[in-house]
Short mmCIF file of N, CA and C in Angstrom, two decimals:
data_model
loop_
_atom_site.label_atom_id
_atom_site.label_comp_id
_atom_site.label_asym_id
_atom_site.label_seq_id
_atom_site.Cartn_x
_atom_site.Cartn_y
_atom_site.Cartn_z
N MET A 1 89.74 108.03 90.72
CA MET A 1 90.09 107.08 90.55
C MET A 1 89.48 106.85 88.93
N THR A 2 90.48 106.81 88.11
CA THR A 2 89.37 107.15 86.42
C THR A 2 88.73 106.19 86.07
N THR A 3 87.60 106.60 85.36
CA THR A 3 86.57 105.74 84.62
C THR A 3 87.33 104.84 83.56
N LEU A 4 86.78 103.86 83.83
CA LEU A 4 87.83 102.80 82.37
C LEU A 4 86.54 102.16 81.36
N ARG A 5 85.88 103.16 80.60
CA ARG A 5 83.78 102.87 79.64
C ARG A 5 84.88 101.21 79.01
N MET A 6 84.36 100.08 79.17
CA MET A 6 84.94 99.04 78.25
C MET A 6 83.39 99.17 77.29
N PRO A 7 84.04 98.56 75.64
CA PRO A 7 84.05 98.44 74.83
C PRO A 7 82.63 97.33 75.15
N ARG A 8 81.70 97.23 73.87
CA ARG A 8 80.40 96.29 73.42
C ARG A 8 81.39 94.77 73.80
N LEU A 9 81.49 93.62 74.57
CA LEU A 9 82.40 92.76 74.21
C LEU A 9 80.78 91.61 73.58
N HIS A 10 81.72 90.75 72.84
CA HIS A 10 81.22 89.55 72.17
C HIS A 10 81.97 88.26 72.29
N VAL A 11 80.90 86.92 72.43
CA VAL A 11 81.61 85.64 72.97
C VAL A 11 81.18 85.23 71.27
N GLY A 12 82.39 84.05 71.36
CA GLY A 12 82.70 82.99 70.45
C GLY A 12 81.36 81.81 70.57
N ASP A 13 81.40 80.82 69.82
CA ASP A 13 81.45 79.12 70.43
C ASP A 13 82.53 79.07 70.89
N GLY A 14 82.68 78.14 71.89
CA GLY A 14 83.22 77.60 72.79
C GLY A 14 83.99 76.14 72.17
N TRP A 15 84.88 75.97 72.91
CA TRP A 15 85.34 74.55 71.90
C TRP A 15 86.09 74.23 73.91
N THR A 16 85.99 72.75 73.44
CA THR A 16 86.15 72.08 75.21
C THR A 16 87.58 70.70 74.30
N ALA A 17 88.21 71.31 75.82
CA ALA A 17 89.58 70.37 75.48
C ALA A 17 89.95 69.94 76.97
N GLY A 18 88.62 68.10 77.17
CA GLY A 18 89.47 67.81 78.36
C GLY A 18 88.24 67.76 78.73
N SER A 19 87.73 68.47 79.91
CA SER A 19 87.00 69.40 80.93
C SER A 19 87.00 70.52 81.22
N VAL A 20 88.07 70.71 79.70
CA VAL A 20 87.72 72.91 79.48
C VAL A 20 87.01 73.33 78.27
N THR A 21 86.58 74.32 78.45
CA THR A 21 85.94 74.27 77.17
C THR A 21 86.32 76.39 77.76
N LEU A 22 86.80 75.87 76.43
CA LEU A 22 87.44 78.07 76.01
C LEU A 22 86.99 78.65 75.54
N PHE A 23 86.43 79.79 75.55
CA PHE A 23 85.26 80.80 74.32
C PHE A 23 86.82 81.76 73.95
N PRO A 24 86.81 81.85 72.80
CA PRO A 24 86.84 83.27 72.19
C PRO A 24 86.65 84.84 72.90
N VAL A 25 86.35 86.08 72.91
CA VAL A 25 85.96 87.03 73.55
C VAL A 25 86.86 88.06 72.91
N TRP A 26 85.95 88.63 72.78
CA TRP A 26 86.71 90.30 71.97
C TRP A 26 85.71 91.52 71.92
N ALA A 27 86.50 92.95 71.79
CA ALA A 27 85.52 93.72 72.54
C ALA A 27 85.41 94.72 70.59
N GLN A 28 84.31 95.21 69.75
CA GLN A 28 83.70 95.78 69.17
C GLN A 28 84.29 97.05 69.75
N GLY A 29 84.63 97.77 69.57
CA GLY A 29 85.12 99.96 69.34
C GLY A 29 86.53 100.43 68.45
N PRO A 30 87.05 101.41 69.30
CA PRO A 30 88.43 101.78 68.92
C PRO A 30 89.26 101.52 69.93
N ILE A 31 90.56 101.13 69.76
CA ILE A 31 91.65 100.25 69.88
C ILE A 31 92.24 100.58 71.57
N VAL A 32 93.49 100.99 72.58
CA VAL A 32 92.47 101.36 73.07
C VAL A 32 93.85 101.08 74.20
N SER A 33 94.83 102.55 73.88
CA SER A 33 96.86 102.33 73.80
C SER A 33 97.13 103.79 74.78
N GLY A 34 98.23 103.73 75.83
CA GLY A 34 98.15 104.05 76.46
C GLY A 34 98.39 103.86 78.13
N LEU A 35 97.73 101.90 78.23
CA LEU A 35 97.45 101.56 78.70
C LEU A 35 98.57 100.11 79.73
N SER A 36 99.45 100.35 80.32
CA SER A 36 100.88 98.99 80.99
C SER A 36 99.74 98.84 82.10
N VAL A 37 100.11 97.45 81.66
CA VAL A 37 99.77 95.78 82.59
C VAL A 37 100.58 95.01 82.98
N ALA A 38 102.07 96.18 83.14
CA ALA A 38 102.93 95.46 84.00
C ALA A 38 103.27 95.96 85.41
N THR A 39 103.26 94.99 86.10
CA THR A 39 103.31 95.06 86.91
C THR A 39 104.42 95.20 88.70
N ASP A 40 105.07 95.15 87.38
CA ASP A 40 106.59 95.51 87.95
C ASP A 40 106.73 97.59 88.43
N SER A 41 105.88 97.91 87.07
CA SER A 41 105.51 99.76 87.74
C SER A 41 104.44 100.05 89.14
N VAL A 42 104.20 98.56 89.86
CA VAL A 42 103.30 99.20 91.07
C VAL A 42 103.56 99.29 92.57
N GLU A 43 104.00 99.99 92.94
CA GLU A 43 104.12 99.56 93.99
C GLU A 43 103.50 98.36 95.38
N VAL A 44 103.62 96.90 95.76
CA VAL A 44 102.47 97.76 96.82
C VAL A 44 103.15 97.08 98.18
N ALA A 45 101.76 98.18 99.07
CA ALA A 45 102.68 98.45 100.15
C ALA A 45 101.30 98.16 101.30
N GLU A 46 101.25 97.77 102.30
CA GLU A 46 100.30 97.31 103.58
C GLU A 46 99.96 98.91 104.08
N ARG A 47 98.77 99.36 104.47
CA ARG A 47 98.52 100.57 105.13
C ARG A 47 98.93 101.17 106.34
N GLU A 48 99.85 102.27 105.60
CA GLU A 48 100.25 102.32 107.39
C GLU A 48 100.28 102.78 108.63
N ALA A 49 98.95 102.71 109.13
CA ALA A 49 98.11 103.19 110.12
C ALA A 49 98.34 102.12 110.76
N ALA A 50 97.56 100.45 110.18
CA ALA A 50 96.59 99.58 110.47
C ALA A 50 96.83 98.86 109.15
N PRO A 51 97.67 97.71 109.43
CA PRO A 51 97.29 97.13 107.94
C PRO A 51 96.53 95.72 107.75
N VAL A 52 95.96 95.66 107.02
CA VAL A 52 94.38 94.85 107.09
C VAL A 52 95.05 93.68 105.78
N VAL A 53 94.56 93.15 106.09
CA VAL A 53 94.81 92.15 106.22
C VAL A 53 94.39 91.49 104.07
N GLY A 54 92.98 92.08 104.38
CA GLY A 54 92.67 92.18 102.73
C GLY A 54 91.74 93.60 102.24
N GLU A 55 93.51 94.54 102.36
CA GLU A 55 93.44 95.10 102.37
C GLU A 55 94.67 95.13 101.66
N LEU A 56 95.04 96.26 100.42
CA LEU A 56 97.00 96.34 100.16
C LEU A 56 96.52 98.48 99.40
N VAL A 57 97.81 99.09 99.88
CA VAL A 57 98.07 99.34 98.76
C VAL A 57 98.96 99.98 98.05
N LEU A 58 98.01 100.47 96.53
CA LEU A 58 98.98 100.15 95.85
C LEU A 58 99.27 101.17 94.69
N ARG A 59 100.75 101.78 94.59
CA ARG A 59 100.86 103.38 93.49
C ARG A 59 100.98 102.69 92.01
N ASN A 60 101.33 103.52 91.64
CA ASN A 60 101.43 103.89 89.67
C ASN A 60 102.48 104.52 89.66
N THR A 61 103.47 104.10 89.76
CA THR A 61 104.60 104.79 89.50
C THR A 61 105.67 104.55 87.79
N SER A 62 104.76 103.64 87.04
CA SER A 62 105.34 104.87 86.30
C SER A 62 104.32 105.75 84.84
N ALA A 63 104.56 106.56 84.41
CA ALA A 63 104.58 107.47 83.00
C ALA A 63 103.68 107.37 82.05
N ARG A 64 102.54 105.77 82.32
CA ARG A 64 101.31 106.07 81.77
C ARG A 64 100.18 105.19 83.46
N GLN A 65 99.02 104.82 82.11
CA GLN A 65 98.09 104.44 82.87
C GLN A 65 98.58 103.22 83.30
N VAL A 66 98.29 102.07 84.92
CA VAL A 66 98.61 100.58 84.56
C VAL A 66 96.96 99.88 85.18
N LEU A 67 96.48 98.74 84.39
CA LEU A 67 96.03 98.36 84.43
C LEU A 67 96.09 96.68 85.06
N LEU A 68 95.44 96.51 86.02
CA LEU A 68 95.41 94.98 86.89
C LEU A 68 94.58 94.74 87.05
N PHE A 69 94.70 93.18 86.50
CA PHE A 69 93.20 92.19 86.46
C PHE A 69 92.81 91.75 87.98
N GLU A 70 91.94 91.66 88.36
CA GLU A 70 91.09 90.98 89.22
C GLU A 70 91.88 89.27 88.54
N GLY A 71 92.26 89.26 89.82
CA GLY A 71 92.69 87.34 90.19
C GLY A 71 95.23 87.85 90.06
N GLU A 72 94.99 89.07 89.60
CA GLU A 72 96.38 89.18 89.67
C GLU A 72 97.53 89.51 90.59
N LEU A 73 98.54 88.50 91.30
CA LEU A 73 98.68 87.58 92.59
C LEU A 73 100.00 89.26 92.81
N LEU A 74 100.35 89.28 93.93
CA LEU A 74 100.60 90.85 94.43
C LEU A 74 101.55 90.02 95.31
N GLU A 75 102.72 90.50 95.43
CA GLU A 75 103.92 89.68 96.06
C GLU A 75 104.98 91.19 96.70
N GLY A 76 104.67 91.01 97.73
CA GLY A 76 105.08 92.52 98.23
C GLY A 76 103.81 93.17 100.31
N GLY A 77 104.46 93.67 100.42
CA GLY A 77 103.42 93.27 101.53
C GLY A 77 103.56 92.22 103.08
N TRP A 78 103.17 92.32 103.80
CA TRP A 78 103.21 91.01 105.21
C TRP A 78 103.20 89.55 104.50
N GLN A 79 102.47 88.93 103.62
CA GLN A 79 102.04 88.04 102.56
C GLN A 79 101.28 87.97 101.38
N HIS A 80 102.03 86.87 100.17
CA HIS A 80 101.11 86.96 98.82
C HIS A 80 99.77 87.58 99.26
N ARG A 81 98.92 88.22 97.69
CA ARG A 81 97.78 88.02 97.80
C ARG A 81 96.88 88.02 96.45
N VAL A 82 95.67 87.95 95.60
CA VAL A 82 95.04 88.89 94.96
C VAL A 82 94.40 89.98 94.73
N LEU A 83 94.20 90.73 93.54
CA LEU A 83 93.41 91.84 93.86
C LEU A 83 92.13 90.93 93.56
N ASN A 84 90.57 91.31 93.68
CA ASN A 84 90.06 91.47 94.36
C ASN A 84 88.61 91.51 92.58
N THR A 85 89.30 92.82 92.48
CA THR A 85 88.84 93.47 90.87
C THR A 85 89.90 94.11 90.75
N ASP A 86 89.30 94.76 88.92
CA ASP A 86 90.31 94.90 87.64
C ASP A 86 90.18 96.58 88.54
N VAL A 87 92.19 97.36 88.58
CA VAL A 87 92.22 97.93 88.89
C VAL A 87 93.00 99.87 88.37
N LEU A 88 91.90 100.71 87.80
CA LEU A 88 92.78 101.07 86.11
C LEU A 88 93.62 101.88 87.79
N LEU A 89 94.64 101.97 87.31
CA LEU A 89 95.31 103.33 88.60
C LEU A 89 96.53 104.31 86.83
N GLY A 90 96.25 105.89 87.28
CA GLY A 90 96.60 107.35 86.84
C GLY A 90 97.24 107.02 87.00
N VAL A 91 98.17 107.81 86.31
CA VAL A 91 100.35 108.50 86.61
C VAL A 91 100.50 108.77 87.99
N GLY A 92 100.67 108.26 88.60
CA GLY A 92 101.43 108.19 90.41
C GLY A 92 100.24 108.57 91.77
N GLN A 93 98.60 107.62 91.01
CA GLN A 93 97.96 107.62 91.78
C GLN A 93 98.28 106.35 92.78
N ALA A 94 97.59 106.96 93.74
CA ALA A 94 98.11 105.93 95.25
C ALA A 94 96.56 105.02 95.00
N HIS A 95 95.66 103.71 94.83
CA HIS A 95 94.83 103.98 95.85
C HIS A 95 94.72 101.92 96.82
N VAL A 96 93.69 102.46 97.53
CA VAL A 96 93.75 101.15 98.32
C VAL A 96 93.04 99.71 97.49
N ALA A 97 93.10 98.47 97.24
CA ALA A 97 92.89 97.63 96.68
C ALA A 97 92.65 96.71 97.43
N ALA A 98 91.42 96.29 97.04
CA ALA A 98 90.74 94.36 97.98
C ALA A 98 91.33 93.63 96.83
N VAL A 99 92.56 93.06 98.26
CA VAL A 99 92.50 91.66 97.82
C VAL A 99 92.03 90.33 98.88
N SER A 100 93.09 89.23 98.66
CA SER A 100 92.46 88.24 98.76
C SER A 100 93.59 87.64 99.07
N CYS A 101 94.65 87.19 100.60
CA CYS A 101 95.47 85.89 101.01
C CYS A 101 95.79 84.92 100.42
N VAL A 102 96.86 84.22 99.49
CA VAL A 102 96.82 83.07 99.38
C VAL A 102 97.74 82.06 99.34
N GLU A 103 98.00 82.45 100.00
CA GLU A 103 100.08 82.41 100.33
C GLU A 103 99.71 81.34 100.72
N GLN A 104 100.51 80.08 100.52
CA GLN A 104 99.82 78.35 101.15
C GLN A 104 100.92 78.40 102.12
N GLY A 105 100.22 78.11 103.13
CA GLY A 105 100.66 77.38 105.03
C GLY A 105 99.96 78.79 105.43
N ARG A 106 99.41 79.94 105.37
CA ARG A 106 99.47 80.93 105.70
C ARG A 106 97.88 80.53 106.67
N TRP A 107 96.94 80.20 106.32
CA TRP A 107 95.95 79.92 106.64
C TRP A 107 95.02 78.53 106.88
N GLN A 108 94.63 78.26 107.16
CA GLN A 108 94.44 76.95 108.42
C GLN A 108 93.35 77.07 107.10
#
């Protein structure tokens, strides 16, 4: 898996709207280019030999690296799931990702 080095992050003063407080966050450093955040360029599948609820196989089908964020909804396989961590997929790369099932009515 490709290593992505995060620049220093800065958190600004928050502002509140009702019960929600929002904080602006910005990065110090050069602009990162050449990344896609489009999930439509990622194939989502179950593990072939033995599907596992907490894992999905992700394959980048685009000509650019793809960055997927923690909490990203993945529809494919046997049920809807969300990513447990951020994932950076290189061009053509496949990765077994840790996920959690969020399909309504699937679990008690």
